[in-house]
Amino acid sequence: MLCQECQKREATVHLTKIINNKKKEIYLCDKCAQNKEELNFGKEGFSFNNLLTGLLNSEFGTDTPNSSLNLNYNKKVEEECENCGLNYAEFSRQGKLGCSECYIEFENRINKLLKKIHGNNRHTGKVPKRTGGVIRTRKEIQQLREKMQDAVQKEEFEEAAKLRDAIKELEEEIDE
Amino acid sequence: MSITGKINNTLNKWMKASGPDPDVVISSRIRLARNLMEVPFPNYASDKEAKRVIDKVESLLEEEDNDFGLKLLDLEKIPVLEKEVMVEKHLISPEHAEPGQHKAMLLTDDESVSIMINEEDHIRSQILFSGLQLEEAWELGDQVDDYLESKLNFAFSEEYGYLTTCPTNAGTGMRASVMVHLPALNLSNQINDVLRAISQLGLAVRGLYGEGTEALGNIYQISNQVTLGPSEEEIIENLQGVIKQIINQERNARKRLMKQNKVELTDRIYRSYGVLKYSRKISSKEAMKLLSDVKLGVDLGIINDVSASIFNELMVLISPPALQRLTGKDLNSSQRDEKRANLIRKRIREK
Ligand SMILES: [Zn+2]
Ligand SMILES: [Zn+2]
C-alpha cells in the first residue's frame, strides 16, 4: 500500500484516529509520519518542559520515538479530549493540557504521570468552598440515588419518595 | 515626575528589606495557580473565551467586598518599558510581559498582591513579602484566593485538587519560594554542596540572575517542586525548615570567614564599595557582583554608612528597563553603564 500523504513511498505506519466519534484509518510512510505534528515528540520547548515530556515519552517505551514509529503508537495517538480536542500525543509534546476535562479524558495516564511527577496522586490540601461544595453535593446526590433505587427495588415507596425529595433539594442547591 | 518620584514609584515593600532575617532572606513568595471550570486553559482558549475570563474577573472587582483594593490592569495598554520594570520587580513573568491579546493583571497599591490573568493558567495569584514570611504570605494568599473563589468557579477535582494547565502544578497549585543571598557560602566554596543537598530534598534551586550555579549577585531562589500530595501548610513547613538551615549555614560561613580571613574579606568588601562609590561606568553584571559584596559588608557591620536596603533596591533600579524608565529615553548599553554608575553613586551617598 502506498502512503496516503505523498503517494510515493510504501506505507509503513498505520494510524487509527477517532475524530468526532468517527474512526479514521491513515497509512503513511516513515517520512510523512515523522512530519505529522501529532507524532513529533519532545523536539522543542524549554528545559522544564523537556523534563516533563521526557517523562511522558518514556511512557511510550522507546528512547528514540521519532525513528521507531510503529503500531504501538496507534492507541495513544487516537486518544483525544472530547471537550477541547487536545490529543495525548500533542500533550506529550507540549507538556500542557487543554482544559480541566483533559484530566478526566486521559484519567489513567494522567494519574500515573502525576504519581511520577509528585510521588503522589492524591490531593490533601485546600478545598474551595464553592466548587468543592458542589463536588461534595454531587457525591451526596449519587449516594442518595443509589439508595433510592435500592428502596424502589424493595418496594419501599415511601422511603424512595423521601429520597427523591432530598435529591431534588440538593440538585437545586447546585443549580443556584 | 521627578527622578526621586520615579524611584519611589519603582520601589515597593519587598525591596525595603523590612522583613525578618533580612541579612540572608530577600523575599518570600507564594504563587497559586487556578483555572475557571468552564473555560479551556489559556493555551487552548479562543479569543472570546480569554476575554470572558477577564470579564468575569472584572465583574468580581465591581462588587462591594473588594477588600484587597485590587485594580485591573490591561497589559495590552501598558507600555513595554513599564511591563519590563514589572518583570524586574517580580510582579509578572517575562512571558506575561510579552505582547499578546487578553493579558491582564490585578494589583494592589503596595504591590504585595499581584494576579496574572491568562498567563499559563487563567489566574495566578502572587503574594510577595519582604524577608522570611512564608506563613504570612500564605495566610494572605489563602484569603485572596477565598475572595476570588467566592465568585469564580475554580476547576477542582477531589483527587487531583486544583487542575492546572501543566500537571506539574496540579494539586495545591502552589509554588512557595524564597529568595536568598548566599555570598559567604559561595566564597567558602560550599555553595554547590548546599545546593545539591537542597535539590535532593525535592526542592528546586535556581540562580535568580545569570545561569546555573554561577548566580549573579549570589542570589538564589528556592522553591517546592511537589504541589500534589502534601497540604499547603506541609509544603510551607518543609520549605521553611530548609531555609532556616540555609540561613544558619550562611551565617556560620560568614562568622568563619570573619575569623579566619578577616583581612581578605574586609579588603574585598571595601574594594567593591570603592568601585561602586567612584566608578563612572559599570555593567549590570559587575554591579550585581559588587553590590553583593557591599550588602555582605553592611550585614556584617563592616560598612555602616549605607542603608541595608540599598542592595534590594539597586538590584531592580539598575536593570536596563528600570534605568530606561528613570531617564525616560532610549539608552544604548554604553549610556546605560554610565547612568547606572551615576545612580549607584547617588543612592549610596543618600543613605
Ligand atoms: Zn509519504
Ligand atoms: Zn481537554
Coordinates of C-alpha atoms and ligand atoms in Angstrom, one line a residue:
Chain A
M1 CA 0.0 0.0 0.0
L2 CA 1.2 3.5 -0.9
C3 CA 1.5 6.3 1.6
Q4 CA -1.7 8.4 1.6
E5 CA 0.2 11.6 2.1
C6 CA 2.9 11.5 -0.6
Q7 CA 1.5 8.6 -2.7
K8 CA 5.1 7.7 -3.5
R9 CA 6.7 5.6 -0.7
E10 CA 5.4 2.4 0.8
A11 CA 3.2 3.0 3.8
T12 CA 4.8 1.5 6.9
V13 CA 2.9 3.3 9.6
H14 CA -0.8 2.6 10.3
L15 CA -2.7 5.2 12.4
T16 CA -6.1 5.0 13.8
K17 CA -7.6 8.3 14.7
I18 CA -11.0 8.9 16.2
I19 CA -12.4 12.3 15.3
N20 CA -15.9 13.1 16.5
N21 CA -16.6 9.5 17.2
K22 CA -15.7 8.5 13.6
K23 CA -12.8 6.2 13.1
K24 CA -10.3 7.2 10.5
E25 CA -7.6 5.0 9.2
I26 CA -4.4 6.6 7.9
Y27 CA -1.5 4.8 6.2
L28 CA 1.8 6.7 6.0
C29 CA 5.4 6.2 5.0
D30 CA 8.0 6.7 7.7
K31 CA 9.0 10.1 6.4
C32 CA 5.5 11.6 6.2
A33 CA 4.6 10.1 9.6
Q34 CA 7.6 11.9 11.1
N35 CA 6.4 15.2 9.6
K36 CA 3.0 14.8 11.2
E37 CA 2.7 17.2 14.0
E38 CA 1.0 14.9 16.4
L39 CA 3.7 12.3 16.1
N40 CA 6.6 14.6 16.9
F41 CA 7.7 14.1 20.4
G42 CA 9.9 16.2 22.6
K43 CA 11.7 18.1 20.0
E44 CA 11.5 21.6 21.4
G45 CA 10.4 23.6 24.4
F46 CA 12.3 24.8 27.4
S47 CA 14.2 22.6 29.8
F48 CA 11.5 22.2 32.4
N49 CA 9.1 21.0 29.8
N50 CA 11.7 18.7 28.3
L51 CA 11.9 17.1 31.7
L52 CA 8.2 16.6 31.7
T53 CA 7.9 15.4 28.1
G54 CA 10.8 13.1 28.9
L55 CA 8.6 11.5 31.5
L56 CA 5.7 11.4 29.1
N57 CA 7.7 9.9 26.3
S58 CA 9.3 7.3 28.5
E59 CA 5.8 6.0 28.8
F60 CA 5.8 5.1 25.2
G61 CA 8.6 2.7 26.0
T62 CA 11.1 3.9 23.5
D63 CA 14.2 6.1 23.6
T64 CA 14.1 7.3 20.1
P65 CA 10.4 8.0 19.4
N66 CA 10.9 9.6 16.0
S67 CA 12.7 6.8 14.4
S68 CA 10.7 3.9 15.7
L69 CA 7.1 4.7 14.8
N70 CA 5.2 1.5 14.9
L71 CA 1.9 0.0 15.8
N72 CA 2.4 0.6 19.5
Y73 CA 1.6 4.3 18.8
N74 CA -1.8 3.7 17.4
K75 CA -3.7 3.5 20.6
K76 CA -2.1 6.5 22.1
V77 CA -2.5 8.8 19.1
E78 CA -6.2 8.3 18.8
E79 CA -7.0 9.4 22.3
E80 CA -8.5 12.9 22.2
C81 CA -10.2 15.1 24.8
E82 CA -13.8 15.4 23.8
N83 CA -14.1 18.8 25.4
C84 CA -11.2 20.7 23.9
G85 CA -9.9 18.4 21.2
L86 CA -6.4 18.0 22.5
N87 CA -4.8 14.6 21.8
Y88 CA -2.5 12.9 24.1
A89 CA 0.5 13.0 21.7
E90 CA 0.2 16.7 21.5
F91 CA 0.2 16.9 25.2
S92 CA 3.3 14.7 25.3
R93 CA 5.0 17.2 23.1
Q94 CA 3.9 20.4 24.9
G95 CA 3.5 19.2 28.5
K96 CA 0.4 21.3 28.7
L97 CA -3.2 20.2 28.9
G98 CA -6.1 22.0 27.1
C99 CA -8.8 22.1 29.6
S100 CA -9.9 20.8 33.0
E101 CA -11.8 17.9 31.3
C102 CA -8.5 16.6 30.0
Y103 CA -7.8 15.3 33.5
I104 CA -10.8 13.1 33.2
E105 CA -10.4 12.2 29.5
F106 CA -6.8 11.0 30.0
E107 CA -7.5 9.8 33.5
N108 CA -5.4 6.6 33.5
R109 CA -2.3 8.1 32.2
I110 CA -2.6 11.4 34.0
N111 CA -3.0 9.5 37.2
K112 CA 0.3 7.7 36.6
L113 CA 2.0 10.8 35.4
L114 CA 1.0 12.8 38.4
K115 CA 2.4 10.0 40.6
K116 CA 5.7 10.2 38.6
I117 CA 6.0 13.9 39.0
H118 CA 4.8 14.4 42.6
G119 CA 5.4 10.9 44.0
N120 CA 1.7 11.2 44.9
N121 CA -1.7 11.4 43.1
R122 CA -4.0 12.4 45.9
H123 CA -4.7 16.0 46.9
T124 CA -4.9 16.7 50.6
G125 CA -4.7 20.4 50.6
K126 CA -7.2 23.2 50.3
V127 CA -10.7 22.6 49.0
P128 CA -12.5 25.6 47.5
K129 CA -15.7 26.3 49.4
R130 CA -17.9 26.7 46.3
T131 CA -16.8 24.3 43.7
G132 CA -15.6 22.0 46.4
G133 CA -19.1 22.2 47.9
V134 CA -20.6 21.3 44.5
I135 CA -18.3 18.2 44.3
R136 CA -19.3 17.2 47.8
T137 CA -23.0 17.7 47.0
R138 CA -22.7 15.8 43.7
K139 CA -21.2 12.9 45.6
E140 CA -24.1 13.0 48.1
I141 CA -26.7 13.0 45.3
Q142 CA -25.0 10.0 43.7
Q143 CA -25.2 8.1 47.0
L144 CA -28.9 9.1 47.5
R145 CA -29.7 7.9 44.0
E146 CA -28.3 4.5 44.7
K147 CA -30.3 4.4 47.9
M148 CA -33.4 5.4 46.1
Q149 CA -33.0 2.7 43.5
D150 CA -32.5 0.3 46.3
A151 CA -35.7 1.4 48.0
V152 CA -37.7 1.1 44.8
Q153 CA -36.5 -2.4 44.3
K154 CA -37.5 -3.3 47.8
E155 CA -40.9 -1.6 47.1
E156 CA -40.3 0.9 50.0
F157 CA -42.0 3.6 48.1
E158 CA -42.4 6.0 51.0
E159 CA -38.7 5.9 51.6
A160 CA -38.0 6.3 47.9
A161 CA -40.2 9.4 47.8
K162 CA -38.3 10.9 50.7
L163 CA -35.0 10.3 49.0
R164 CA -36.3 11.7 45.7
D165 CA -37.2 15.0 47.5
A166 CA -33.8 15.1 49.2
I167 CA -32.1 14.7 45.8
K168 CA -34.2 17.4 44.3
E169 CA -33.3 19.8 47.0
L170 CA -29.6 19.1 46.6
E171 CA -29.9 19.5 42.8
E172 CA -31.5 22.9 43.3
E173 CA -28.7 23.8 45.6
I174 CA -26.1 23.1 42.9
D175 CA -28.1 25.0 40.2
E176 CA -28.1 28.2 42.1
Chain B
M1 CA 7.5 63.1 37.6
S2 CA 10.9 63.9 39.3
I3 CA 13.6 61.2 39.4
T4 CA 13.1 60.7 43.1
G5 CA 9.4 60.4 42.5
K6 CA 10.0 57.8 39.8
I7 CA 12.4 55.9 42.0
N8 CA 9.9 55.8 44.9
N9 CA 7.4 54.8 42.4
T10 CA 9.6 51.9 41.3
L11 CA 10.4 50.6 44.8
N12 CA 8.0 48.5 46.7
K13 CA 7.8 46.7 50.0
W14 CA 10.0 43.7 49.4
M15 CA 12.8 45.9 48.4
K16 CA 12.8 47.9 51.6
A17 CA 14.3 44.9 53.5
S18 CA 11.9 45.3 56.3
G19 CA 11.1 41.7 56.9
P20 CA 12.6 39.1 59.2
D21 CA 16.1 37.7 58.6
P22 CA 17.0 40.4 56.1
D23 CA 20.7 39.6 56.2
V24 CA 20.0 36.4 54.2
V25 CA 16.5 36.3 53.0
I26 CA 15.4 38.9 50.5
S27 CA 11.8 37.9 49.9
S28 CA 9.2 35.2 50.3
R29 CA 6.6 34.5 47.7
I30 CA 3.5 32.4 47.3
R31 CA 2.0 31.7 44.0
L32 CA -1.3 30.0 43.4
A33 CA -2.4 28.7 40.0
R34 CA -6.1 28.5 39.4
N35 CA -8.4 28.0 36.4
L36 CA -12.0 28.6 35.7
M37 CA -14.0 25.4 35.4
E38 CA -16.0 26.2 32.2
V39 CA -13.2 27.8 30.1
P40 CA -10.4 25.9 28.3
F41 CA -6.9 26.7 29.6
P42 CA -5.3 29.8 28.2
N43 CA -3.2 27.9 25.6
Y44 CA -6.4 26.4 24.2
A45 CA -8.9 29.2 24.8
S46 CA -10.3 31.1 21.9
D47 CA -10.2 34.9 21.8
K48 CA -13.7 35.1 23.1
E49 CA -13.1 32.7 25.9
A50 CA -9.9 34.5 27.0
K51 CA -11.9 37.7 27.1
R52 CA -14.5 36.1 29.1
V53 CA -12.0 35.3 31.8
I54 CA -11.1 38.9 32.1
D55 CA -14.7 40.0 32.1
K56 CA -15.5 37.6 34.9
V57 CA -12.7 38.9 37.0
E58 CA -13.7 42.5 36.2
S59 CA -17.2 41.9 37.4
L60 CA -15.9 40.4 40.5
L61 CA -14.0 43.6 41.3
E62 CA -17.0 45.7 40.8
E63 CA -18.7 44.0 43.8
E64 CA -18.6 45.8 47.1
D65 CA -16.4 43.4 49.0
N66 CA -13.1 44.0 47.1
D67 CA -11.3 44.5 50.4
F68 CA -7.9 43.9 49.0
G69 CA -8.1 47.0 46.8
L70 CA -7.2 45.1 43.7
K71 CA -7.1 47.0 40.5
L72 CA -7.4 45.6 37.0
L73 CA -4.6 46.5 34.5
D74 CA -5.0 45.7 30.8
L75 CA -1.4 44.7 29.9
E76 CA -2.1 45.4 26.2
K77 CA -2.4 49.1 27.1
I78 CA 0.7 49.3 29.3
P79 CA 3.9 50.5 27.6
V80 CA 6.6 47.8 27.1
L81 CA 9.0 49.5 29.4
E82 CA 6.6 49.6 32.3
K83 CA 5.9 45.9 31.8
E84 CA 9.7 45.2 31.8
V85 CA 10.0 47.0 35.1
M86 CA 7.2 44.9 36.5
V87 CA 9.2 41.8 35.5
E88 CA 12.3 43.1 37.3
K89 CA 10.1 43.7 40.4
H90 CA 8.9 40.1 40.0
L91 CA 5.3 41.2 39.7
I92 CA 4.7 39.4 36.4
S93 CA 6.6 36.7 34.5
P94 CA 8.7 37.6 31.4
E95 CA 6.2 35.6 29.3
H96 CA 3.3 37.7 30.5
A97 CA 5.2 40.9 29.6
E98 CA 5.4 39.9 26.0
P99 CA 2.8 41.3 23.6
G100 CA -0.4 39.3 23.3
Q101 CA -4.1 39.6 23.5
H102 CA -6.2 39.4 26.6
K103 CA -3.3 39.6 29.0
A104 CA -4.2 41.4 32.2
M105 CA -3.3 41.6 35.9
L106 CA -4.7 42.7 39.2
L107 CA -2.5 44.7 41.5
T108 CA -2.8 46.2 45.0
D109 CA -1.3 49.7 45.6
D110 CA 1.5 48.3 47.7
E111 CA 2.2 45.7 45.1
S112 CA 2.2 42.9 47.7
V113 CA -0.6 41.1 45.8
S114 CA -0.4 40.7 42.0
I115 CA -2.5 38.4 40.0
M116 CA -1.8 37.5 36.4
I117 CA -4.8 36.8 34.2
N118 CA -4.4 34.5 31.2
E119 CA -0.8 33.5 31.8
E120 CA -0.2 29.8 31.6
D121 CA -3.3 29.4 33.9
H122 CA -6.3 31.6 33.9
I123 CA -5.4 33.0 37.3
R124 CA -2.0 33.1 39.0
S125 CA -2.1 34.9 42.3
Q126 CA 1.1 36.0 43.8
I127 CA 1.9 37.3 47.3
L128 CA 5.4 38.9 47.7
F129 CA 6.7 39.8 51.1
S130 CA 10.0 41.1 52.4
G131 CA 12.3 38.7 54.3
L132 CA 11.3 35.3 55.6
Q133 CA 7.5 35.5 55.8
L134 CA 6.2 32.4 54.1
E135 CA 3.4 31.7 56.6
E136 CA 2.2 35.2 56.5
A137 CA 2.3 35.2 52.7
W138 CA 0.3 32.0 52.6
E139 CA -2.2 33.4 55.0
L140 CA -2.8 36.4 52.8
G141 CA -2.7 34.3 49.6
D142 CA -5.4 32.0 51.1
Q143 CA -7.6 35.0 51.9
V144 CA -7.2 36.4 48.4
D145 CA -7.9 33.0 47.0
D146 CA -11.1 32.7 49.1
Y147 CA -12.2 36.1 47.8
L148 CA -11.6 35.1 44.1
E149 CA -13.3 31.8 44.7
S150 CA -16.4 33.4 46.3
K151 CA -17.5 34.5 42.8
L152 CA -15.5 32.3 40.4
N153 CA -15.9 28.6 39.8
F154 CA -12.4 27.1 40.0
A155 CA -11.6 23.9 38.2
F156 CA -11.1 21.4 41.0
S157 CA -11.2 17.7 41.5
E158 CA -11.3 15.9 44.7
E159 CA -8.5 13.6 43.7
Y160 CA -6.1 16.0 42.0
G161 CA -7.0 19.2 43.7
Y162 CA -6.8 22.4 41.6
L163 CA -6.5 21.5 37.9
T164 CA -3.7 23.3 36.1
T165 CA -2.5 23.6 32.5
C166 CA 0.7 21.8 33.4
P167 CA 0.3 18.7 35.6
T168 CA 3.5 19.8 37.4
N169 CA 1.4 22.4 39.2
A170 CA -1.7 20.3 40.0
G171 CA -3.0 19.7 43.5
T172 CA -2.4 22.8 45.6
G173 CA -1.3 24.8 42.6
M174 CA 1.1 26.4 45.0
R175 CA 4.7 27.4 44.4
A176 CA 6.3 28.8 47.5
S177 CA 9.6 30.3 47.0
V178 CA 12.2 32.2 48.9
M179 CA 14.9 34.4 47.5
V180 CA 18.2 34.2 49.5
H181 CA 21.6 36.0 49.4
L182 CA 24.4 33.5 50.0
P183 CA 27.7 35.2 49.4
A184 CA 29.7 33.5 52.2
L185 CA 28.7 30.0 51.2
N186 CA 29.9 30.9 47.7
L187 CA 33.2 32.5 49.0
S188 CA 33.9 29.5 51.1
N189 CA 33.2 27.1 48.2
Q190 CA 30.3 25.3 50.0
I191 CA 27.6 26.6 47.8
N192 CA 27.5 23.6 45.4
D193 CA 27.2 21.1 48.3
V194 CA 24.4 23.1 49.8
L195 CA 22.5 23.4 46.5
R196 CA 22.9 19.7 45.8
A197 CA 21.5 18.9 49.3
I198 CA 18.6 21.2 48.7
S199 CA 17.7 19.6 45.4
Q200 CA 17.8 16.1 47.0
L201 CA 15.1 17.3 49.3
G202 CA 12.7 17.7 46.5
L203 CA 13.2 21.5 46.3
A204 CA 14.1 23.4 43.2
V205 CA 17.0 25.9 43.3
R206 CA 18.0 28.4 40.7
G207 CA 20.2 31.3 40.4
L208 CA 18.0 34.3 40.0
Y209 CA 20.2 36.2 37.7
G210 CA 22.7 34.6 35.4
E211 CA 22.9 30.9 34.6
G212 CA 23.3 27.7 36.5
T213 CA 25.2 27.7 39.7
E214 CA 27.0 30.9 38.8
A215 CA 24.3 33.1 40.2
L216 CA 24.8 36.8 39.7
G217 CA 24.9 38.7 42.9
N218 CA 24.8 35.3 44.8
I219 CA 21.0 35.3 44.8
Y220 CA 19.2 32.0 44.7
Q221 CA 15.5 31.2 44.5
I222 CA 14.5 28.0 46.4
S223 CA 11.0 26.6 45.9
N224 CA 8.9 23.5 46.3
Q225 CA 8.7 21.1 43.4
V226 CA 5.9 18.9 44.6
T227 CA 2.5 20.5 44.5
L228 CA 0.3 17.4 44.8
G229 CA 0.0 15.3 47.9
P230 CA 1.2 17.4 50.8
S231 CA -1.1 20.2 52.0
E232 CA -0.2 23.9 51.7
E233 CA 0.9 24.0 55.3
E234 CA 3.1 21.0 54.9
I235 CA 4.8 22.4 51.8
I236 CA 5.5 25.7 53.6
E237 CA 6.7 24.0 56.8
N238 CA 9.1 21.8 54.8
L239 CA 10.5 24.8 52.8
Q240 CA 10.7 27.0 55.9
G241 CA 12.7 24.3 57.7
V242 CA 15.2 24.0 54.9
I243 CA 15.5 27.8 54.6
K244 CA 16.2 28.1 58.3
Q245 CA 19.0 25.6 57.9
I246 CA 20.4 27.5 55.0
I247 CA 20.3 30.8 57.0
N248 CA 22.3 29.1 59.7
Q249 CA 24.8 27.7 57.3
E250 CA 25.3 31.1 55.6
R251 CA 25.6 32.9 59.0
N252 CA 28.2 30.3 60.2
A253 CA 30.1 30.7 56.9
R254 CA 30.2 34.4 57.5
K255 CA 31.4 34.0 61.0
R256 CA 34.1 31.6 59.9
L257 CA 35.3 34.0 57.2
M258 CA 35.4 36.8 59.6
K259 CA 37.5 34.7 62.0
Q260 CA 39.9 33.1 59.5
N261 CA 40.1 35.5 56.6
K262 CA 39.1 38.8 58.1
V263 CA 41.6 41.0 56.3
E264 CA 40.9 39.4 52.9
L265 CA 37.2 39.6 53.4
T266 CA 37.2 43.2 54.6
D267 CA 39.6 44.2 51.8
R268 CA 37.3 42.7 49.2
I269 CA 34.2 44.4 50.6
Y270 CA 35.9 47.8 50.8
R271 CA 37.3 47.5 47.3
S272 CA 33.8 46.7 45.9
Y273 CA 32.4 49.6 47.9
G274 CA 35.1 51.8 46.5
V275 CA 34.4 50.9 42.9
L276 CA 30.6 51.5 43.4
K277 CA 31.3 54.8 45.1
Y278 CA 33.6 56.2 42.4
S279 CA 33.1 54.5 39.1
R280 CA 31.7 56.4 36.2
K281 CA 30.6 53.4 34.1
I282 CA 29.5 50.0 35.2
S283 CA 27.8 47.0 33.6
S284 CA 24.9 45.4 35.4
K285 CA 26.8 42.1 35.8
E286 CA 29.7 43.9 37.6
A287 CA 27.4 46.0 39.6
M288 CA 25.5 43.0 40.9
K289 CA 28.7 41.3 41.9
L290 CA 30.0 44.3 43.8
L291 CA 26.6 45.1 45.4
S292 CA 26.6 41.6 46.7
D293 CA 29.9 42.3 48.5
V294 CA 28.6 45.6 49.8
K295 CA 25.4 44.0 51.2
L296 CA 27.6 41.4 52.9
G297 CA 29.7 44.3 54.3
V298 CA 26.6 46.0 55.6
D299 CA 25.2 42.8 57.1
L300 CA 28.5 42.1 58.8
G301 CA 28.7 45.6 60.2
I302 CA 31.8 46.4 58.2
I303 CA 30.1 49.1 56.2
N304 CA 28.0 51.4 58.4
D305 CA 27.2 54.3 56.2
V306 CA 25.0 52.6 53.7
S307 CA 21.4 51.6 54.3
A308 CA 20.6 47.9 54.5
S309 CA 18.0 48.0 51.7
I310 CA 20.4 49.5 49.2
F311 CA 21.1 46.1 47.6
N312 CA 17.5 45.1 47.1
E313 CA 16.6 48.5 45.7
L314 CA 19.5 48.8 43.4
M315 CA 19.1 45.2 42.1
V316 CA 15.9 46.4 40.5
L317 CA 16.8 50.0 39.8
I318 CA 20.0 49.2 37.8
S319 CA 18.3 46.8 35.4
P320 CA 18.2 48.1 31.9
P321 CA 14.4 48.7 31.8
A322 CA 14.3 50.5 35.1
L323 CA 17.2 52.7 34.1
Q324 CA 15.4 53.5 30.8
R325 CA 12.3 54.3 32.7
L326 CA 14.1 56.6 35.1
T327 CA 15.7 58.6 32.4
G328 CA 12.7 58.5 30.2
K329 CA 14.6 57.9 26.9
D330 CA 16.2 55.1 24.9
L331 CA 19.7 54.4 26.0
N332 CA 22.4 52.3 24.4
S333 CA 24.4 50.0 26.6
S334 CA 27.3 52.4 27.0
Q335 CA 24.9 55.2 28.1
R336 CA 23.2 52.7 30.4
D337 CA 26.5 51.8 32.0
E338 CA 27.1 55.5 32.7
K339 CA 23.6 56.1 34.1
R340 CA 23.9 53.0 36.2
A341 CA 27.2 54.2 37.8
N342 CA 25.7 57.6 38.4
L343 CA 22.6 56.2 40.0
I344 CA 24.6 53.9 42.3
R345 CA 26.9 56.7 43.4
K346 CA 23.9 58.8 44.2
R347 CA 21.9 56.2 46.1
I348 CA 24.9 55.1 48.1
R349 CA 25.6 58.6 49.3
E350 CA 22.0 59.3 50.0
K351 CA 21.8 56.6 52.7
Ligands
ZN1 ZN 4.6 9.5 2.4
ZN2 ZN -9.5 18.9 27.2

